[in-house]
mmCIF file of C-alpha atoms in Angstrom:
data_model
loop_
_atom_site.group_PDB
_atom_site.id
_atom_site.type_symbol
_atom_site.label_atom_id
_atom_site.label_comp_id
_atom_site.label_asym_id
_atom_site.label_seq_id
_atom_site.Cartn_x
_atom_site.Cartn_y
_atom_site.Cartn_z
ATOM 1 C CA UNK A 28 47.730 -22.672 -76.568
ATOM 2 C CA UNK A 29 45.692 -21.677 -79.628
ATOM 3 C CA UNK A 30 43.175 -24.142 -81.050
ATOM 4 C CA UNK A 31 45.041 -25.070 -84.284
ATOM 5 C CA UNK A 32 48.236 -25.707 -82.337
ATOM 6 C CA UNK A 33 46.390 -27.811 -79.767
ATOM 7 C CA UNK A 34 44.678 -29.754 -82.541
ATOM 8 C CA UNK A 35 47.975 -30.325 -84.298
ATOM 9 C CA UNK A 36 49.483 -31.459 -81.003
ATOM 10 C CA UNK A 37 46.711 -33.998 -80.472
ATOM 11 C CA UNK A 38 47.096 -35.290 -84.009
ATOM 12 C CA UNK A 39 50.854 -35.374 -83.752
ATOM 13 C CA UNK A 40 50.783 -37.391 -80.571
ATOM 14 C CA UNK A 41 48.252 -39.779 -82.049
ATOM 15 C CA UNK A 42 50.471 -40.282 -85.066
ATOM 16 C CA UNK A 43 53.724 -39.596 -83.221
ATOM 17 C CA UNK A 44 55.148 -37.016 -85.525
ATOM 18 C CA UNK A 45 56.499 -33.491 -85.256
ATOM 19 C CA UNK A 46 54.954 -30.046 -85.409
ATOM 20 C CA UNK A 47 56.512 -27.542 -87.734
ATOM 21 C CA UNK A 48 57.412 -24.024 -86.779
ATOM 22 C CA UNK A 49 56.222 -22.509 -90.054
ATOM 23 C CA UNK A 50 52.713 -23.883 -90.443
ATOM 24 C CA UNK A 51 50.393 -22.325 -92.958
ATOM 25 C CA UNK A 52 47.059 -22.456 -91.155
ATOM 26 C CA UNK A 53 48.229 -21.330 -87.747
ATOM 27 C CA UNK A 54 46.958 -18.326 -85.885
ATOM 28 C CA UNK A 55 43.957 -17.733 -83.712
ATOM 29 C CA UNK A 56 40.564 -18.885 -84.895
ATOM 30 C CA UNK A 57 37.131 -18.147 -83.576
ATOM 31 C CA UNK A 58 35.371 -20.971 -81.762
ATOM 32 C CA UNK A 59 33.823 -23.301 -84.315
ATOM 33 C CA UNK A 60 35.774 -21.965 -87.308
ATOM 34 C CA UNK A 61 37.006 -24.606 -89.717
ATOM 35 C CA UNK A 62 40.744 -25.284 -89.495
ATOM 36 C CA UNK A 63 42.726 -27.161 -92.133
ATOM 37 C CA UNK A 64 46.064 -28.659 -91.167
ATOM 38 C CA UNK A 65 48.539 -29.942 -93.711
ATOM 39 C CA UNK A 66 50.390 -33.078 -92.679
ATOM 40 C CA UNK A 67 53.338 -34.571 -94.570
ATOM 41 C CA UNK A 68 54.427 -38.174 -94.177
ATOM 42 C CA UNK A 69 57.976 -39.181 -95.054
ATOM 43 C CA UNK A 70 57.852 -42.980 -95.172
ATOM 44 C CA UNK A 71 55.143 -43.658 -97.677
ATOM 45 C CA UNK A 72 53.721 -46.853 -99.033
ATOM 46 C CA UNK A 73 50.102 -47.568 -99.949
ATOM 47 C CA UNK A 74 49.234 -49.668 -96.875
ATOM 48 C CA UNK A 75 50.859 -47.267 -94.448
ATOM 49 C CA UNK A 76 49.261 -44.244 -96.100
ATOM 50 C CA UNK A 77 45.837 -45.905 -95.788
ATOM 51 C CA UNK A 78 46.504 -46.531 -92.097
ATOM 52 C CA UNK A 79 47.398 -42.870 -91.568
ATOM 53 C CA UNK A 80 44.299 -41.784 -93.491
ATOM 54 C CA UNK A 81 42.229 -43.957 -91.141
ATOM 55 C CA UNK A 82 43.814 -42.310 -88.095
ATOM 56 C CA UNK A 83 43.166 -38.902 -89.626
ATOM 57 C CA UNK A 84 39.513 -39.828 -90.263
ATOM 58 C CA UNK A 85 39.132 -40.858 -86.610
ATOM 59 C CA UNK A 86 40.776 -37.602 -85.521
ATOM 60 C CA UNK A 87 38.476 -35.554 -87.770
ATOM 61 C CA UNK A 88 35.391 -37.320 -86.355
ATOM 62 C CA UNK A 89 36.449 -36.312 -82.853
ATOM 63 C CA UNK A 90 37.365 -32.773 -83.979
ATOM 64 C CA UNK A 91 34.657 -31.796 -86.457
ATOM 65 C CA UNK A 92 36.039 -28.311 -87.092
ATOM 66 C CA UNK A 93 39.468 -29.649 -88.109
ATOM 67 C CA UNK A 94 40.342 -31.124 -91.481
ATOM 68 C CA UNK A 95 43.720 -32.673 -92.219
ATOM 69 C CA UNK A 96 45.190 -32.639 -95.711
ATOM 70 C CA UNK A 97 47.726 -35.466 -96.056
ATOM 71 C CA UNK A 98 50.677 -35.012 -98.413
ATOM 72 C CA UNK A 99 52.470 -38.251 -99.288
ATOM 73 C CA UNK A 100 55.576 -37.688 -101.421
ATOM 74 C CA UNK A 101 57.343 -40.798 -102.740
ATOM 75 C CA UNK A 102 59.665 -42.127 -100.018
ATOM 76 C CA UNK A 103 62.799 -41.826 -102.158
ATOM 77 C CA UNK A 104 62.076 -38.111 -102.703
ATOM 78 C CA UNK A 105 60.353 -37.321 -99.414
ATOM 79 C CA UNK A 106 63.245 -35.800 -97.448
ATOM 80 C CA UNK A 107 64.128 -33.441 -100.299
ATOM 81 C CA UNK A 108 60.480 -32.505 -100.899
ATOM 82 C CA UNK A 109 59.865 -31.904 -97.195
ATOM 83 C CA UNK A 110 62.993 -29.756 -96.904
ATOM 84 C CA UNK A 111 61.858 -27.672 -99.894
ATOM 85 C CA UNK A 112 58.403 -27.236 -98.362
ATOM 86 C CA UNK A 113 59.869 -26.197 -95.001
ATOM 87 C CA UNK A 114 62.364 -23.782 -96.577
ATOM 88 C CA UNK A 115 59.559 -22.180 -98.566
ATOM 89 C CA UNK A 116 57.272 -21.988 -95.524
ATOM 90 C CA UNK A 117 54.608 -23.664 -97.644
ATOM 91 C CA UNK A 118 52.072 -24.566 -95.003
ATOM 92 C CA UNK A 119 53.367 -27.718 -93.345
ATOM 93 C CA UNK A 120 51.625 -27.964 -89.972
ATOM 94 C CA UNK A 121 52.283 -31.560 -88.933
ATOM 95 C CA UNK A 122 55.265 -33.543 -90.115
ATOM 96 C CA UNK A 123 56.586 -37.043 -89.822
ATOM 97 C CA UNK A 124 60.323 -36.767 -89.194
ATOM 98 C CA UNK A 125 62.977 -39.419 -89.340
ATOM 99 C CA UNK A 126 66.053 -39.844 -87.193
ATOM 100 C CA UNK A 127 68.132 -38.491 -90.097
ATOM 101 C CA UNK A 128 66.066 -35.330 -90.501
ATOM 102 C CA UNK A 129 65.057 -34.295 -86.983
ATOM 103 C CA UNK A 130 68.483 -32.774 -86.238
ATOM 104 C CA UNK A 131 68.767 -30.540 -89.311
ATOM 105 C CA UNK A 132 65.073 -29.643 -89.220
ATOM 106 C CA UNK A 133 65.262 -28.566 -85.560
ATOM 107 C CA UNK A 134 68.538 -26.665 -86.018
ATOM 108 C CA UNK A 135 66.936 -24.688 -88.853
ATOM 109 C CA UNK A 136 63.926 -23.867 -86.677
ATOM 110 C CA UNK A 137 61.539 -25.744 -88.955
ATOM 111 C CA UNK A 138 60.017 -27.955 -86.267
ATOM 112 C CA UNK A 139 58.533 -27.057 -82.920
ATOM 113 C CA UNK A 140 59.858 -28.037 -79.487
ATOM 114 C CA UNK A 141 56.896 -29.968 -78.051
ATOM 115 C CA UNK A 142 58.489 -30.404 -74.619
ATOM 116 C CA UNK A 143 56.093 -28.127 -72.731
ATOM 117 C CA UNK A 144 53.035 -29.782 -74.272
ATOM 118 C CA UNK A 145 54.237 -33.368 -73.893
ATOM 119 C CA UNK A 146 55.406 -32.932 -70.304
ATOM 120 C CA UNK A 147 51.853 -33.389 -68.979
ATOM 121 C CA UNK A 148 50.536 -35.457 -71.907
ATOM 122 C CA UNK A 149 48.592 -38.482 -70.641
ATOM 123 C CA UNK A 150 50.104 -40.720 -73.325
ATOM 124 C CA UNK A 151 53.644 -40.096 -72.111
ATOM 125 C CA UNK A 152 53.400 -42.950 -69.618
ATOM 126 C CA UNK A 153 52.694 -45.395 -72.447
ATOM 127 C CA UNK A 154 56.083 -44.714 -74.061
ATOM 128 C CA UNK A 155 59.010 -46.947 -73.199
ATOM 129 C CA UNK A 156 61.900 -45.414 -71.285
ATOM 130 C CA UNK A 157 64.035 -45.737 -74.427
ATOM 131 C CA UNK A 158 61.428 -43.858 -76.496
ATOM 132 C CA UNK A 159 61.309 -41.081 -73.887
ATOM 133 C CA UNK A 160 65.112 -40.869 -73.926
ATOM 134 C CA UNK A 161 65.297 -40.768 -77.734
ATOM 135 C CA UNK A 162 62.631 -38.038 -77.834
ATOM 136 C CA UNK A 163 64.970 -35.584 -76.088
ATOM 137 C CA UNK A 164 67.927 -33.998 -77.826
ATOM 138 C CA UNK A 165 71.193 -33.023 -76.109
ATOM 139 C CA UNK A 166 69.610 -29.743 -74.983
ATOM 140 C CA UNK A 167 66.601 -31.496 -73.432
ATOM 141 C CA UNK A 168 64.206 -30.385 -76.175
ATOM 142 C CA UNK A 169 61.585 -32.692 -77.660
ATOM 143 C CA UNK A 170 60.973 -32.192 -81.362
ATOM 144 C CA UNK A 171 59.334 -35.557 -81.992
ATOM 145 C CA UNK A 172 57.917 -38.637 -80.331
ATOM 146 C CA UNK A 173 59.320 -41.929 -81.599
ATOM 147 C CA UNK A 174 56.792 -44.609 -82.360
ATOM 148 C CA UNK A 175 58.894 -47.521 -83.508
ATOM 149 C CA UNK A 176 61.204 -48.563 -86.245
ATOM 150 C CA UNK A 177 60.352 -48.688 -89.898
ATOM 151 C CA UNK A 178 62.552 -50.286 -92.495
ATOM 152 C CA UNK A 179 62.286 -49.728 -96.203
ATOM 153 C CA UNK A 180 61.524 -52.946 -97.978
#
């Protein structure tokens, strides 16, 4: 697995989100080259965004050659904005998907089947059986890792 993809996988499992199939900074890099990943969250609010920024900062400390640019569209416009970004191939590397969007996004080939990478992931054992079940679609592919339930307030 190339370094940007592996880095995105680590970040995605830490934040339990999806990888996109049309990322903008993908490709092979030389050891030590700076990599910038663009991540888009779909359920934004100031407190939650700050939490994600903190997780990103921790990730960047552990991976000094990787920077993560967080895009936080307003929640009420997020699905439409994300779909436009994915359709345009505009550099989305890591994406937070919702139960309503994972199906269409995967059918359109916009998000990556993480099944091979998550199969031996050490964090898999920390997921509940229900979370593991929900993470697989009818074809046995894993396009996301659920991390809980989030209600709009």
